[in-house]
Amino acid sequence: MSEGQRKPKYSATRRLHLKSKLLKRAASMLVAESEEKKHEKERVVNESYPPLKLSGLSVEELQNLCKDLHHKIDVVDEVRYDMEVKVVKNDTEIQMLSQKIIGLKGAKRPNLKRVKKTTDDMLGACSDNSKLMKADFKAKLKTVKKEEEKKEEVTDWRKNVEAMSGMEGRKKLFNAGK
């Protein structure tokens, strides 16, 4: 059998049945997890902040308790405000950095060509002789001799036609081809 014509291990109905069972199981696990988180949150809150016992307290003790609660609320509000400021600051920083990234992606860098350097060039770049080497750079360049193009003299074309006419002109062309 070729690889393209393999039969599946399970039929389509069996696969659909297994998929539906997996989805049901995952849904039940999500519900159980959310219930567990809810109970954990309630337990932590009850441990951290036990319920207030107000019965049997005098007016003065109730006023002190209210002042104490107001002070705690102020402290919590300050912490909440500080956290909000930090979050806003981080959000603006993230936006600035993402804009910089977008800006960098927009401007593509050109591919640089590799330049071969000899050890003498590298050592010269490190020493004080680098200024001398820069001045001597043009002296090391190869000189290229340009061949001058041969320009034919412009003559009157009528004279050329008269010279080539007849047997003598064909003889000149024949001799020129050799």
CSV table of C-alpha atoms in Angstrom, one decimal:
chain,number,residue,atom,x,y,z
A,1,MET,CA,0.0,0.0,0.0
A,2,SER,CA,1.2,3.5,-0.7
A,3,GLU,CA,1.4,6.1,2.0
A,4,GLY,CA,-1.4,8.2,0.5
A,5,GLN,CA,-4.0,5.4,0.7
A,6,ARG,CA,-3.6,4.3,4.4
A,7,LYS,CA,-6.7,3.3,6.2
A,8,PRO,CA,-7.3,5.1,9.5
A,9,LYS,CA,-7.2,2.9,12.7
A,10,TYR,CA,-10.6,4.1,13.8
A,11,SER,CA,-13.7,4.8,11.8
A,12,ALA,CA,-15.1,8.3,11.5
A,13,THR,CA,-18.0,7.6,13.9
A,14,ARG,CA,-15.6,6.1,16.5
A,15,ARG,CA,-13.3,9.2,16.2
A,16,LEU,CA,-16.3,11.5,16.6
A,17,HIS,CA,-17.5,9.6,19.6
A,18,LEU,CA,-14.0,9.8,21.2
A,19,LYS,CA,-13.7,13.5,20.5
A,20,SER,CA,-17.0,14.3,22.1
A,21,LYS,CA,-16.1,12.3,25.2
A,22,LEU,CA,-12.8,14.2,25.5
A,23,LEU,CA,-14.6,17.5,25.1
A,24,LYS,CA,-17.1,16.5,27.9
A,25,ARG,CA,-14.3,15.4,30.2
A,26,ALA,CA,-12.4,18.7,29.5
A,27,ALA,CA,-15.5,20.8,30.3
A,28,SER,CA,-16.1,18.9,33.5
A,29,MET,CA,-12.4,19.4,34.5
A,30,LEU,CA,-12.7,23.2,33.8
A,31,VAL,CA,-15.8,23.4,36.0
A,32,ALA,CA,-14.1,21.5,38.8
A,33,GLU,CA,-11.0,23.7,38.6
A,34,SER,CA,-13.0,26.9,38.7
A,35,GLU,CA,-14.9,25.6,41.8
A,36,GLU,CA,-11.7,24.7,43.5
A,37,LYS,CA,-10.2,28.2,42.8
A,38,LYS,CA,-13.4,29.8,44.3
A,39,HIS,CA,-13.2,27.7,47.5
A,40,GLU,CA,-9.5,28.4,47.8
A,41,LYS,CA,-10.1,32.2,47.5
A,42,GLU,CA,-12.8,32.0,50.2
A,43,ARG,CA,-10.5,30.1,52.5
A,44,VAL,CA,-7.6,32.5,52.1
A,45,VAL,CA,-9.9,35.5,52.7
A,46,ASN,CA,-11.4,33.9,55.8
A,47,GLU,CA,-8.0,33.2,57.2
A,48,SER,CA,-6.6,36.6,56.5
A,49,TYR,CA,-9.6,38.7,57.6
A,50,PRO,CA,-11.7,37.0,60.2
A,51,PRO,CA,-15.3,38.3,60.6
A,52,LEU,CA,-15.7,41.3,63.0
A,53,LYS,CA,-17.2,40.6,66.4
A,54,LEU,CA,-19.2,43.8,67.2
A,55,SER,CA,-21.4,42.5,70.0
A,56,GLY,CA,-20.5,43.6,73.5
A,57,LEU,CA,-18.4,46.6,72.4
A,58,SER,CA,-18.9,50.1,73.8
A,59,VAL,CA,-19.4,53.2,71.6
A,60,GLU,CA,-15.8,54.3,72.2
A,61,GLU,CA,-14.4,50.9,71.2
A,62,LEU,CA,-16.6,50.9,68.0
A,63,GLN,CA,-15.3,54.4,67.1
A,64,ASN,CA,-11.7,53.2,67.6
A,65,LEU,CA,-12.5,50.1,65.4
A,66,CYS,CA,-14.0,52.4,62.7
A,67,LYS,CA,-10.9,54.7,62.8
A,68,ASP,CA,-8.6,51.6,62.6
A,69,LEU,CA,-10.6,50.3,59.6
A,70,HIS,CA,-10.5,53.6,57.8
A,71,HIS,CA,-6.7,53.8,58.3
A,72,LYS,CA,-6.4,50.3,56.8
A,73,ILE,CA,-8.6,51.2,53.9
A,74,ASP,CA,-6.4,54.3,53.2
A,75,VAL,CA,-3.3,52.2,53.3
A,76,VAL,CA,-4.8,49.7,50.9
A,77,ASP,CA,-6.0,52.5,48.6
A,78,GLU,CA,-2.4,53.9,48.5
A,79,VAL,CA,-1.0,50.5,47.6
A,80,ARG,CA,-3.7,50.1,44.9
A,81,TYR,CA,-3.0,53.5,43.4
A,82,ASP,CA,0.8,52.8,43.4
A,83,MET,CA,0.1,49.5,41.6
A,84,GLU,CA,-2.1,51.3,39.0
A,85,VAL,CA,0.6,53.9,38.3
A,86,LYS,CA,3.1,51.1,37.8
A,87,VAL,CA,0.8,49.3,35.5
A,88,VAL,CA,0.1,52.4,33.4
A,89,LYS,CA,3.9,53.2,33.3
A,90,ASN,CA,4.6,49.6,32.1
A,91,ASP,CA,1.9,49.8,29.5
A,92,THR,CA,3.3,53.0,28.0
A,93,GLU,CA,6.8,51.6,28.0
A,94,ILE,CA,5.5,48.5,26.2
A,95,GLN,CA,3.7,50.6,23.6
A,96,MET,CA,6.9,52.7,23.1
A,97,LEU,CA,9.0,49.6,22.7
A,98,SER,CA,6.6,48.0,20.3
A,99,GLN,CA,6.5,51.1,18.2
A,100,LYS,CA,10.3,51.1,18.1
A,101,ILE,CA,10.2,47.4,17.0
A,102,ILE,CA,7.7,48.3,14.2
A,103,GLY,CA,10.0,51.1,13.2
A,104,LEU,CA,13.0,48.9,13.0
A,105,LYS,CA,11.2,46.3,11.1
A,106,GLY,CA,10.0,48.8,8.5
A,107,ALA,CA,13.6,50.0,7.8
A,108,LYS,CA,15.5,47.1,6.4
A,109,ARG,CA,19.2,47.1,6.7
A,110,PRO,CA,21.2,46.5,3.5
A,111,ASN,CA,23.3,43.4,3.4
A,112,LEU,CA,27.0,44.4,3.9
A,113,LYS,CA,29.7,42.9,1.8
A,114,ARG,CA,32.6,41.2,3.4
A,115,VAL,CA,36.0,42.9,3.1
A,116,LYS,CA,39.1,40.8,3.2
A,117,LYS,CA,41.7,42.2,5.6
A,118,THR,CA,45.2,41.0,6.0
A,119,THR,CA,46.9,40.7,9.4
A,120,ASP,CA,49.0,43.8,8.5
A,121,ASP,CA,45.9,45.8,7.9
A,122,MET,CA,44.4,44.7,11.3
A,123,LEU,CA,47.6,45.5,13.1
A,124,GLY,CA,47.9,48.8,11.4
A,125,ALA,CA,44.4,49.7,12.4
A,126,CYS,CA,45.2,49.1,16.0
A,127,SER,CA,48.4,51.2,16.0
A,128,ASP,CA,49.2,54.8,15.5
A,129,ASN,CA,50.3,54.1,11.9
A,130,SER,CA,46.6,53.9,10.9
A,131,LYS,CA,46.7,57.6,9.7
A,132,LEU,CA,49.7,56.7,7.5
A,133,MET,CA,48.0,53.7,6.1
A,134,LYS,CA,44.9,55.7,5.2
A,135,ALA,CA,47.0,58.2,3.4
A,136,ASP,CA,48.8,55.3,1.6
A,137,PHE,CA,45.6,53.6,0.6
A,138,LYS,CA,45.4,55.2,-2.8
A,139,ALA,CA,48.9,54.2,-3.6
A,140,LYS,CA,48.1,50.5,-3.1
A,141,LEU,CA,45.2,50.6,-5.6
A,142,LYS,CA,45.7,48.8,-8.9
A,143,THR,CA,46.0,50.9,-11.9
A,144,VAL,CA,43.8,50.0,-14.8
A,145,LYS,CA,44.8,50.9,-18.3
A,146,LYS,CA,42.0,51.7,-20.6
A,147,GLU,CA,42.3,50.7,-24.2
A,148,GLU,CA,41.5,53.5,-26.5
A,149,GLU,CA,38.7,52.7,-28.9
A,150,LYS,CA,39.7,52.8,-32.5
A,151,LYS,CA,37.6,55.4,-34.2
A,152,GLU,CA,37.3,55.3,-37.9
A,153,GLU,CA,37.6,58.5,-39.6
A,154,VAL,CA,34.4,59.8,-41.0
A,155,THR,CA,34.7,60.2,-44.7
A,156,ASP,CA,32.3,60.9,-47.4
A,157,TRP,CA,30.3,57.8,-48.1
A,158,ARG,CA,30.0,58.5,-51.8
A,159,LYS,CA,33.7,58.1,-52.3
A,160,ASN,CA,33.6,54.8,-50.5
A,161,VAL,CA,30.8,53.5,-52.7
A,162,GLU,CA,32.7,54.6,-55.9
A,163,ALA,CA,35.9,52.8,-54.7
A,164,MET,CA,34.0,49.6,-53.9
A,165,SER,CA,32.1,49.5,-57.2
A,166,GLY,CA,33.2,47.2,-59.9
A,167,MET,CA,35.6,44.3,-59.7
A,168,GLU,CA,38.3,46.3,-58.0
A,169,GLY,CA,36.1,46.9,-55.0
A,170,ARG,CA,35.1,43.2,-54.7
A,171,LYS,CA,38.8,42.3,-54.9
A,172,LYS,CA,39.5,44.7,-52.0
A,173,LEU,CA,36.7,43.1,-49.9
A,174,PHE,CA,38.0,39.6,-50.7
A,175,ASN,CA,41.6,40.5,-49.7
A,176,ALA,CA,40.4,42.3,-46.5
A,177,GLY,CA,38.7,39.1,-45.4
A,178,LYS,CA,41.9,37.1,-45.5
